[in-house]
Amino acid sequence: MNIGIIGLGLIGGSISLGLRKSNFGDKFLGIDSNKENAIHAVKLGIVDKIISFQDLIIQSSVIILSIPVDGIKKILPIILNKISNDTVILDTGSTKYEICNSVYSHPKRSRFVATHPIAGIENSGPEYAHSDLFHKKNCILCDSELSDPDAIFIVEKIYSIMDMRMIYITSKEHDFYISYVSHLPHVVSFSLASTVLERFKNEKKFFNNMRGSGLDSTTRLAKSNPETWLPIFISNKNNLIQAMDVYIDHLKIFRKYLRKKEFHQIDRYIKKANDIK
Amino acid sequence: MNIGIIGLGLIGGSISLGLRKSNFGDKFLGIDSNKENAIHAVKLGIVDKIISFQDLIIQSSVIILSIPVDGIKKILPIILNKISNDTVILDTGSTKYEICNSVYSHPKRSRFVATHPIAGIENSGPEYAHSDLFHKKNCILCDSELSDPDAIFIVEKIYSIMDMRMIYITSKEHDFYISYVSHLPHVVSFSLASTVLERFKNEKKFFNNMRGSGLDSTTRLAKSNPETWLPIFISNKNNLIQAMDVYIDHLKIFRKYLRKKEFHQIDRYIKKANDIK
């Protein structure tokens, strides 16, 4: 069974390395729009060779789409048009509703499995890929009732090999919940970095002298790349705006307590927040 | 030279362990308002013994105040009233202006050195103390022109032993800058934790299935304890409110771009935030 991977960055690369470590799959074929990444991916043993889009589709039994979500939405119907009735295609996008919706009525919809392996770091590119990125993490499978059982079986096997736990929800639920636990933290981080960088733009020395590990962890996600994150924000715009509204309200409540010197309320606020584990 | 430490938690404990590792100081004497912490600190070798406030002041050449900032503000003038002309007293509080201001006209002001070692983690208590917490970190000395040169010398020696780099600024500057790089990130983290916990309060299963490492790092500081942080927020209220205003404005700009579909602006916003290193 050949595995075709479109997008040889952190996620695609890590899936490939994870599967190869377990001797799952025969040949690994790859495509990346970034030539350097493609060369790098071959050198790192992520794929055996780089081939054309056409050949990848013909030669692969499983096609893994690990490119930004706007790319997935664009290319998925094209691939479904071309694949055989046995090919399985899965994506790893961080938003799911638009992607699922874009192929809802496609005659080959059932060959597609919508997945989101909840794993990632702030760095991107094949050089950061590693075989155990997904170890003991969760993988969300969305709208799985629309996929053929044999396709689901293969996808479950792929993620199980990498020691992931499968969760089944709708793409709509996925996008709602993930806007709070992933997309909002990214916005929080980008905005904090933006605030601090602007404040210290003429005082870099002070900045470097005063910063500590607290700022570092809170802005870790702010290093994430726009090629991945802008399409995610766009495709989950409405949920994200709602989550931001709630978050800004929470900040404003904290600020109000501070302004009005309602310090016992801040004490309660902190104690509640401490419940995050 | 005996060292007296008031407050045997993460910071006081780590200073003590750091100094003892370098064989600086003779006896280490301690006080902690929390009995369990005090017993623990002796067991962990942080101090040789727990003694009375009166005895600590008489027997110590250097007194280290590592308690919450409201406690420092309260106890510092009392200690200055009692110490000899040779005793050095230093504090490790995360805000400096109010503390320095509270003893500005004290006849023994010059025996006090206001410091802020920029190091800390989300956990508190002597059990988290370790001798290299301060290794290669910065230590801010505030309003040092108001301290005697011999007192400054001792304090510089203490922090140098622990491999810290000294920075000299005013207490007013300190509180302004630190509100952005430390206090604001804590508020950001408490508020994000609060937002997410409230959203998922009836859906804990979903929460545990969907969360990833991104949320974890962004809410790491939300585990910090209110005993330390509420007094910090109170004593740096005005700077913090200003920093929060700027941060909320940045969030609103991001939200506006999203609402108005000005996606090229979000791309720029992310790229600028990426400069955080």
Coordinates of C-alpha atoms in Angstrom, one line a residue:
Chain A
M1 CA 0.0 0.0 0.0
N2 CA 1.5 3.3 -1.1
I3 CA 0.9 6.4 0.9
G4 CA 0.8 9.8 -0.8
I5 CA 1.3 12.9 1.2
I6 CA 0.4 16.3 0.0
G7 CA 2.2 18.8 2.2
L8 CA 5.4 17.7 3.8
G9 CA 5.6 20.1 6.7
L10 CA 5.4 19.4 10.5
I11 CA 2.1 17.4 10.4
G12 CA 2.5 15.5 7.1
G13 CA 6.1 14.8 7.9
S14 CA 5.4 13.6 11.4
I15 CA 2.6 11.3 10.2
S16 CA 4.9 9.8 7.6
L17 CA 7.7 9.3 10.0
G18 CA 5.3 7.8 12.5
L19 CA 3.9 5.3 10.0
R20 CA 7.4 4.4 8.6
K21 CA 8.6 3.7 12.2
S22 CA 5.9 1.1 12.5
N23 CA 6.5 -0.3 9.0
F24 CA 3.0 0.7 7.9
G25 CA 2.8 1.3 4.2
D26 CA 5.1 0.5 1.3
K27 CA 6.3 3.5 -0.8
F28 CA 5.8 7.0 0.5
L29 CA 5.2 9.6 -2.2
G30 CA 5.1 13.3 -1.6
I31 CA 4.3 16.7 -3.0
D32 CA 5.1 20.1 -1.5
S33 CA 4.6 23.5 -3.1
N34 CA 7.8 24.6 -1.4
K35 CA 10.7 23.1 -3.3
E36 CA 13.1 23.4 -0.4
N37 CA 10.7 21.6 1.9
A38 CA 10.3 18.9 -0.8
I39 CA 14.1 18.3 -1.1
H40 CA 14.4 18.4 2.7
A41 CA 11.6 15.9 3.1
V42 CA 13.3 13.3 0.9
K43 CA 16.6 13.9 2.7
L44 CA 15.0 13.4 6.1
G45 CA 13.4 10.1 4.9
I46 CA 9.9 11.5 5.2
V47 CA 9.0 10.3 1.7
D48 CA 10.8 8.1 -0.8
K49 CA 10.3 10.5 -3.7
I50 CA 8.6 13.6 -4.9
I51 CA 6.3 13.0 -7.8
S52 CA 3.6 14.8 -9.8
F53 CA 0.1 15.4 -8.6
Q54 CA -1.3 13.1 -11.2
D55 CA 1.1 10.2 -10.4
L56 CA 0.5 10.6 -6.7
I57 CA -3.2 10.1 -7.1
I58 CA -2.8 7.1 -9.4
Q59 CA -0.1 5.4 -7.3
S60 CA -1.4 6.0 -3.7
S61 CA -4.0 3.9 -1.8
V62 CA -4.1 6.5 0.9
I63 CA -3.7 10.2 0.3
I64 CA -3.0 12.5 3.2
L65 CA -3.7 16.1 2.8
S66 CA -1.6 18.1 5.3
I67 CA -1.6 21.6 3.8
P68 CA -3.3 24.8 5.0
V69 CA -7.1 24.6 5.3
D70 CA -7.8 26.9 2.3
G71 CA -5.6 24.6 0.2
I72 CA -7.5 21.5 1.4
K73 CA -10.8 23.1 0.6
K74 CA -9.6 23.9 -3.0
I75 CA -7.9 20.6 -3.8
L76 CA -10.1 18.1 -2.1
P77 CA -12.9 18.1 -4.7
I78 CA -10.3 17.9 -7.5
I79 CA -8.8 14.8 -5.9
L80 CA -12.2 13.2 -5.3
N81 CA -12.9 13.7 -9.0
K82 CA -9.8 11.7 -9.9
I83 CA -9.4 8.9 -7.3
S84 CA -10.5 5.3 -7.7
N85 CA -13.3 3.8 -5.7
D86 CA -10.8 2.2 -3.3
T87 CA -8.6 5.1 -2.5
V88 CA -8.9 6.7 0.9
I89 CA -8.3 10.4 1.4
L90 CA -7.9 12.1 4.7
D91 CA -7.1 15.6 5.7
T92 CA -5.5 17.0 8.9
G93 CA -6.9 20.5 8.8
S94 CA -7.5 22.5 12.0
T95 CA -11.0 23.5 10.9
K96 CA -13.4 21.0 9.6
Y97 CA -16.9 22.5 8.8
E98 CA -16.0 24.4 5.6
I99 CA -13.9 21.5 4.3
C100 CA -16.7 18.9 4.9
N101 CA -19.3 21.2 3.5
S102 CA -17.3 21.8 0.3
V103 CA -17.6 18.1 -0.6
Y104 CA -20.9 17.3 1.1
S105 CA -22.7 16.4 -2.2
H106 CA -19.7 15.0 -4.0
P107 CA -20.4 11.5 -5.4
K108 CA -17.1 10.2 -3.9
R109 CA -17.6 11.9 -0.5
S110 CA -17.5 8.6 1.2
R111 CA -13.9 8.0 0.3
F112 CA -12.9 11.1 2.4
V113 CA -12.3 11.0 6.1
A114 CA -12.1 14.4 7.9
T115 CA -9.6 14.3 10.7
H116 CA -7.8 16.7 13.1
P117 CA -4.9 15.2 15.0
I118 CA -4.6 17.6 18.0
A119 CA -0.9 18.1 17.9
G120 CA 1.3 20.8 16.8
I121 CA 4.1 23.2 17.8
E122 CA 4.9 26.7 17.0
N123 CA 7.5 25.7 14.5
S124 CA 6.7 24.5 11.0
G125 CA 8.4 22.7 8.2
P126 CA 9.7 19.1 7.6
E127 CA 12.8 19.7 9.8
Y128 CA 10.6 19.8 12.9
A129 CA 8.7 16.6 12.0
H130 CA 9.2 13.7 14.4
S131 CA 7.7 10.3 14.6
D132 CA 6.2 10.6 18.0
L133 CA 4.5 14.0 17.7
F134 CA 1.1 12.4 18.0
H135 CA 2.0 9.9 20.8
K136 CA -0.9 9.7 23.3
K137 CA -2.7 12.7 21.8
N138 CA -6.3 12.9 20.6
C139 CA -7.5 12.7 17.0
I140 CA -10.9 14.1 16.1
L141 CA -12.8 12.4 13.3
C142 CA -15.6 14.5 12.0
D143 CA -18.9 13.6 10.3
S144 CA -17.6 10.0 10.1
E145 CA -21.0 8.7 9.2
L146 CA -20.5 10.2 5.8
S147 CA -17.4 8.1 5.2
D148 CA -17.2 4.4 4.1
P149 CA -16.5 2.0 6.9
D150 CA -13.4 0.6 5.2
A151 CA -12.1 4.2 4.8
I152 CA -12.7 4.9 8.5
F153 CA -11.0 1.6 9.3
I154 CA -7.8 2.5 7.5
V155 CA -7.7 6.0 9.0
E156 CA -8.3 4.6 12.5
K157 CA -5.5 2.2 11.9
I158 CA -3.1 5.0 10.8
Y159 CA -3.7 7.1 13.9
S160 CA -3.8 4.1 16.2
I161 CA -0.4 3.1 15.0
M162 CA 0.8 6.5 16.2
D163 CA -0.8 5.9 19.5
M164 CA -3.6 8.4 19.2
R165 CA -7.0 8.2 20.8
M166 CA -9.9 8.7 18.4
I167 CA -12.9 11.0 19.1
Y168 CA -16.0 11.2 16.9
I169 CA -17.9 14.5 16.6
T170 CA -19.6 16.6 13.9
S171 CA -17.5 19.1 12.0
K172 CA -19.7 21.9 13.3
E173 CA -19.1 20.9 16.9
H174 CA -15.4 20.5 16.2
D175 CA -15.1 24.1 14.9
F176 CA -17.0 25.5 17.8
Y177 CA -15.0 23.9 20.5
I178 CA -11.7 24.2 18.8
S179 CA -12.2 27.9 18.4
Y180 CA -11.9 28.1 22.2
V181 CA -9.1 25.7 23.0
S182 CA -6.9 26.4 20.0
H183 CA -7.8 29.3 17.8
L184 CA -8.5 31.8 20.6
P185 CA -5.2 30.9 22.4
H186 CA -3.4 31.7 19.2
V187 CA -5.1 35.1 18.9
V188 CA -4.4 35.8 22.5
S189 CA -0.8 35.1 21.9
F190 CA -0.5 37.0 18.7
S191 CA -2.1 40.0 20.4
L192 CA 0.0 39.9 23.5
A193 CA 3.2 39.7 21.4
S194 CA 1.9 42.6 19.2
T195 CA 1.2 44.7 22.4
V196 CA 4.5 44.1 24.0
L197 CA 6.6 44.5 20.8
E198 CA 4.9 47.8 20.0
R199 CA 5.4 49.1 23.6
F200 CA 9.1 48.3 23.5
K201 CA 9.9 49.0 19.9
N202 CA 12.2 51.8 20.9
E203 CA 13.4 50.2 24.1
K204 CA 14.6 46.8 23.1
K205 CA 17.3 46.8 25.8
F206 CA 14.7 47.3 28.5
F207 CA 12.6 44.6 27.0
N208 CA 15.4 42.0 27.0
N209 CA 16.3 42.9 30.5
M210 CA 12.8 42.6 32.0
R211 CA 11.3 39.7 30.2
G212 CA 11.0 36.4 31.9
S213 CA 9.7 32.9 31.2
G214 CA 6.1 34.0 31.9
L215 CA 6.0 36.1 28.8
D216 CA 7.8 33.4 26.8
S217 CA 5.2 30.7 27.4
T218 CA 2.3 33.1 26.9
T219 CA 3.7 34.2 23.5
R220 CA 5.0 30.8 22.4
L221 CA 2.1 30.4 19.9
A222 CA 2.8 33.9 18.5
K223 CA 5.7 32.4 16.6
S224 CA 3.2 30.3 14.6
N225 CA 3.3 31.0 10.8
P226 CA 0.6 33.0 9.0
E227 CA 0.4 30.5 6.0
T228 CA -1.2 28.0 8.4
W229 CA -3.0 30.3 10.7
L230 CA -4.6 33.0 8.6
P231 CA -6.6 30.4 6.6
I232 CA -7.7 28.8 9.9
F233 CA -8.9 32.1 11.3
I234 CA -10.7 32.9 8.0
S235 CA -12.5 29.6 7.9
N236 CA -13.6 29.7 11.5
K237 CA -14.3 33.4 11.5
N238 CA -17.7 33.4 13.2
N239 CA -16.9 31.0 16.0
L240 CA -13.6 32.8 16.6
I241 CA -15.2 36.2 16.8
Q242 CA -17.7 34.9 19.3
A243 CA -14.9 33.3 21.4
M244 CA -13.0 36.6 21.3
D245 CA -16.1 38.5 22.4
V246 CA -16.4 36.3 25.5
Y247 CA -12.6 36.6 26.2
I248 CA -12.7 40.4 25.9
D249 CA -15.6 40.4 28.3
H250 CA -13.6 38.4 30.8
L251 CA -10.7 40.8 30.5
K252 CA -13.0 43.7 31.0
I253 CA -14.5 42.2 34.1
F254 CA -11.0 41.8 35.5
R255 CA -10.2 45.4 34.6
K256 CA -13.5 46.6 36.2
Y257 CA -12.7 44.8 39.5
L258 CA -9.2 46.4 39.4
R259 CA -10.6 49.9 38.6
K260 CA -13.3 49.7 41.3
K261 CA -10.9 48.1 43.8
E262 CA -13.1 45.1 44.1
F263 CA -10.1 43.0 45.1
H264 CA -12.1 40.1 46.7
Q265 CA -13.6 39.6 43.3
I266 CA -10.1 39.4 41.7
D267 CA -9.2 36.8 44.3
R268 CA -12.2 34.7 43.3
Y269 CA -11.4 35.2 39.6
I270 CA -7.8 33.9 40.1
K271 CA -9.0 31.0 42.2
K272 CA -11.4 29.9 39.5
A273 CA -8.8 30.3 36.8
N274 CA -6.5 28.1 38.9
D275 CA -8.8 25.2 38.0
I276 CA -7.1 24.9 34.6
K277 CA -5.0 21.8 34.8
Chain B
M1 CA 27.5 35.9 58.3
N2 CA 24.0 34.6 59.1
I3 CA 21.3 34.9 56.5
G4 CA 17.7 35.4 57.6
I5 CA 15.0 34.6 55.2
I6 CA 11.4 35.7 55.7
G7 CA 9.2 33.7 53.4
L8 CA 10.4 30.2 52.6
G9 CA 8.6 29.6 49.3
L10 CA 9.8 29.2 45.8
I11 CA 11.9 32.4 45.7
G12 CA 13.2 32.6 49.2
G13 CA 13.9 28.8 49.1
S14 CA 15.7 29.0 45.8
I15 CA 17.9 31.9 46.9
S16 CA 18.8 30.0 50.1
L17 CA 19.6 26.8 48.1
G18 CA 21.6 28.8 45.6
L19 CA 23.7 30.5 48.3
R20 CA 24.3 27.3 50.3
K21 CA 25.4 25.5 47.1
S22 CA 28.2 28.1 46.8
N23 CA 29.0 28.0 50.5
F24 CA 28.0 31.6 50.9
G25 CA 26.8 32.5 54.5
D26 CA 27.0 30.6 57.7
K27 CA 23.7 29.8 59.4
F28 CA 20.4 30.2 57.5
L29 CA 17.5 31.2 59.7
G30 CA 14.0 31.3 58.5
I31 CA 10.4 32.3 59.1
D32 CA 7.2 31.4 57.3
S33 CA 3.7 32.2 58.2
N34 CA 2.7 28.9 56.8
K35 CA 3.7 26.2 59.4
E36 CA 3.8 23.4 56.9
N37 CA 6.1 25.4 54.6
A38 CA 8.4 26.1 57.5
I39 CA 8.7 22.5 58.5
H40 CA 9.2 21.5 54.9
A41 CA 11.9 24.2 54.4
V42 CA 14.0 22.8 57.3
K43 CA 13.6 19.2 55.9
L44 CA 14.7 20.3 52.5
G45 CA 17.8 22.0 53.9
I46 CA 16.6 25.5 52.8
V47 CA 17.2 26.8 56.3
D48 CA 18.9 25.4 59.4
K49 CA 16.2 26.5 61.8
I50 CA 13.0 28.3 62.2
I51 CA 13.2 31.1 64.7
S52 CA 11.2 34.1 66.0
F53 CA 11.0 37.3 64.1
Q54 CA 12.9 39.1 67.0
D55 CA 15.8 36.5 66.9
L56 CA 16.0 36.5 63.2
I57 CA 16.5 40.3 63.1
I58 CA 19.2 40.2 65.9
Q59 CA 21.1 37.2 64.5
S60 CA 21.1 37.9 60.8
S61 CA 23.6 40.1 58.9
V62 CA 21.5 39.9 55.7
I63 CA 17.7 39.7 55.8
I64 CA 15.9 38.5 52.7
L65 CA 12.2 39.4 52.4
S66 CA 10.6 37.0 50.0
I67 CA 6.9 37.2 50.9
P68 CA 4.0 38.8 48.9
V69 CA 4.4 42.5 48.1
D70 CA 1.7 43.6 50.5
G71 CA 3.5 41.8 53.3
I72 CA 6.9 43.4 52.3
K73 CA 5.3 46.9 52.4
K74 CA 3.9 46.2 55.9
I75 CA 6.9 44.6 57.5
L76 CA 9.8 46.5 55.9
P77 CA 9.5 49.7 58.0
I78 CA 9.1 47.5 61.1
I79 CA 12.3 45.7 60.3
L80 CA 14.2 48.9 59.5
N81 CA 13.2 50.2 62.9
K82 CA 14.9 47.3 64.6
I83 CA 18.0 46.5 62.6
S84 CA 21.6 47.5 63.4
N85 CA 23.4 49.9 61.2
D86 CA 25.3 47.1 59.5
T87 CA 22.5 44.8 58.6
V88 CA 21.5 44.6 55.0
I89 CA 17.9 44.0 54.0
L90 CA 16.7 43.1 50.6
D91 CA 13.3 42.2 49.2
T92 CA 12.4 40.2 46.1
G93 CA 9.0 41.7 45.3
S94 CA 7.6 41.8 41.8
T95 CA 6.5 45.4 42.2
K96 CA 8.9 48.0 43.5
Y97 CA 7.4 51.5 43.5
E98 CA 5.1 51.2 46.5
I99 CA 7.6 49.3 48.5
C100 CA 10.4 51.9 47.9
N101 CA 7.9 54.7 48.5
S102 CA 6.8 53.3 51.8
V103 CA 10.3 53.7 53.3
Y104 CA 11.5 56.6 51.3
S105 CA 12.0 58.9 54.4
H106 CA 12.9 56.2 56.8
P107 CA 16.2 57.0 58.7
K108 CA 17.5 53.6 57.9
R109 CA 16.4 53.6 54.2
S110 CA 20.0 53.1 53.0
R111 CA 20.3 49.7 54.6
F112 CA 17.6 48.4 52.2
V113 CA 18.2 47.3 48.7
A114 CA 15.1 46.9 46.4
T115 CA 15.5 43.9 44.1
H116 CA 13.5 41.9 41.6
P117 CA 15.1 38.7 40.5
I118 CA 13.2 37.9 37.2
A119 CA 12.6 34.3 37.7
G120 CA 9.6 32.3 38.7
I121 CA 7.3 29.5 37.8
E122 CA 3.6 28.9 38.1
N123 CA 4.2 26.6 41.1
S124 CA 4.8 27.9 44.6
G125 CA 6.1 26.6 47.9
P126 CA 9.5 25.4 49.2
E127 CA 9.1 22.0 47.5
Y128 CA 9.6 23.7 44.1
A129 CA 12.7 25.7 45.2
H130 CA 15.9 24.8 43.5
S131 CA 19.4 26.2 43.6
D132 CA 19.7 27.1 39.9
L133 CA 16.3 28.9 39.5
F134 CA 18.1 32.2 38.9
H135 CA 20.9 30.9 36.7
K136 CA 21.6 33.3 33.9
K137 CA 18.5 35.4 34.6
N138 CA 18.3 39.1 35.1
C139 CA 18.0 40.8 38.5
I140 CA 16.6 44.4 38.6
L141 CA 18.0 46.6 41.4
C142 CA 15.8 49.7 41.9
D143 CA 16.5 53.1 43.2
S144 CA 20.0 51.8 44.1
E145 CA 21.3 55.4 44.7
L146 CA 19.2 55.4 47.9
S147 CA 21.1 52.3 49.3
D148 CA 24.5 52.3 51.0
P149 CA 27.4 51.1 48.7
D150 CA 28.3 48.3 51.1
A151 CA 24.7 47.1 51.1
I152 CA 24.6 47.2 47.3
F153 CA 27.9 45.3 47.3
I154 CA 26.5 42.5 49.4
V155 CA 23.4 42.2 47.3
E156 CA 25.3 42.2 44.1
K157 CA 27.5 39.4 45.5
I158 CA 24.5 37.4 46.5
Y159 CA 22.9 37.5 43.1
S160 CA 26.2 37.1 41.2
I161 CA 26.9 33.9 43.1
M162 CA 23.6 32.6 41.6
D163 CA 24.9 33.7 38.2
M164 CA 22.4 36.6 37.7
R165 CA 23.0 39.7 35.6
M166 CA 22.3 43.0 37.4
I167 CA 20.2 45.8 35.9
Y168 CA 19.8 49.2 37.6
I169 CA 16.6 51.3 37.0
T170 CA 14.2 53.3 39.1
S171 CA 11.3 51.6 40.9
K172 CA 8.9 53.7 38.8
E173 CA 10.4 52.5 35.5
H174 CA 10.5 48.9 36.9
D175 CA 6.8 48.9 37.6
F176 CA 5.8 50.4 34.2
Y177 CA 7.8 47.9 32.1
I178 CA 7.1 44.9 34.3
S179 CA 3.4 45.5 33.9
Y180 CA 3.8 44.6 30.2
V181 CA 6.2 41.7 30.4
S182 CA 4.9 40.0 33.5
H183 CA 1.7 41.3 35.0
L184 CA -0.2 41.6 31.7
P185 CA 0.8 38.0 30.6
H186 CA -0.6 36.8 34.0
V187 CA -3.9 38.6 33.5
V188 CA -4.1 37.3 29.9
S189 CA -3.6 33.8 31.1
F190 CA -6.0 34.0 34.0
S191 CA -8.7 35.5 31.7
L192 CA -8.1 32.9 29.0
A193 CA -8.4 30.1 31.6
S194 CA -11.5 31.7 33.0
T195 CA -13.1 32.0 29.5
V196 CA -12.4 28.4 28.5
L197 CA -13.4 26.9 31.9
E198 CA -16.7 28.7 31.9
R199 CA -17.4 27.7 28.3
F200 CA -16.8 24.0 29.0
K201 CA -18.1 23.9 32.6
N202 CA -20.8 21.4 31.5
E203 CA -18.8 19.8 28.8
K204 CA -15.6 18.6 30.5
K205 CA -15.3 15.6 28.3
F206 CA -15.2 17.7 25.2
F207 CA -12.7 20.0 26.8
N208 CA -10.3 17.1 27.6
N209 CA -10.7 15.7 24.2
M210 CA -10.1 18.9 22.3
R211 CA -7.4 20.7 24.3
G212 CA -3.8 20.6 23.0
S213 CA -0.4 21.9 24.1
G214 CA -1.2 25.4 22.7
L215 CA -3.8 26.0 25.4
D216 CA -1.5 24.5 28.0
S217 CA 1.3 27.0 27.4
T218 CA -1.0 30.0 27.1
T219 CA -2.6 29.1 30.4
R220 CA 0.5 28.0 32.3
L221 CA 0.6 31.2 34.3
A222 CA -3.1 30.8 35.2
K223 CA -2.0 28.2 37.8
S224 CA -0.2 30.9 39.7
N225 CA -1.4 31.5 43.2
P226 CA -3.6 34.4 44.3
E227 CA -1.6 35.0 47.5
T228 CA 1.3 36.2 45.4
W229 CA -0.6 37.7 42.5
L230 CA -3.5 39.7 43.9
P231 CA -1.1 41.9 45.9
I232 CA 1.0 42.4 42.8
F233 CA -2.0 43.5 40.8
I234 CA -3.2 45.8 43.5
S235 CA 0.2 47.5 44.0
N236 CA 0.7 48.0 40.2
K237 CA -3.0 48.7 39.5
N238 CA -2.6 51.9 37.4
N239 CA 0.2 50.5 35.1
L240 CA -1.6 47.3 34.7
I241 CA -4.9 48.9 33.8
Q242 CA -3.1 50.9 31.1
A243 CA -1.3 47.8 29.7
M244 CA -4.7 46.0 29.7
D245 CA -6.2 48.9 27.8
V246 CA -3.5 48.7 25.1
Y247 CA -3.9 44.9 24.9
I248 CA -7.7 45.0 24.6
D249 CA -7.3 47.5 21.8
H250 CA -4.9 45.1 20.0
L251 CA -7.5 42.3 20.3
K252 CA -10.2 44.6 19.1
I253 CA -8.1 45.6 16.0
F254 CA -7.6 41.9 15.2
R255 CA -11.4 41.3 15.7
K256 CA -12.2 44.2 13.5
Y257 CA -10.0 42.9 10.7
L258 CA -11.7 39.5 11.0
R259 CA -15.2 41.0 11.0
K260 CA -14.5 43.3 8.0
K261 CA -12.7 40.5 6.2
E262 CA -9.5 42.6 6.0
F263 CA -7.4 39.5 5.8
H264 CA -4.3 41.0 4.4
Q265 CA -4.2 43.1 7.6
I266 CA -4.4 40.0 9.7
D267 CA -1.5 38.6 7.7
R268 CA 0.6 41.7 8.6
Y269 CA -0.5 41.5 12.2
I270 CA 0.7 37.9 12.5
K271 CA 3.9 38.6 10.8
K272 CA 4.7 41.4 13.1
A273 CA 3.8 39.3 16.2
N274 CA 6.2 36.6 14.8
D275 CA 9.0 39.0 15.8
I276 CA 8.7 37.9 19.4
K277 CA 11.7 35.7 20.1

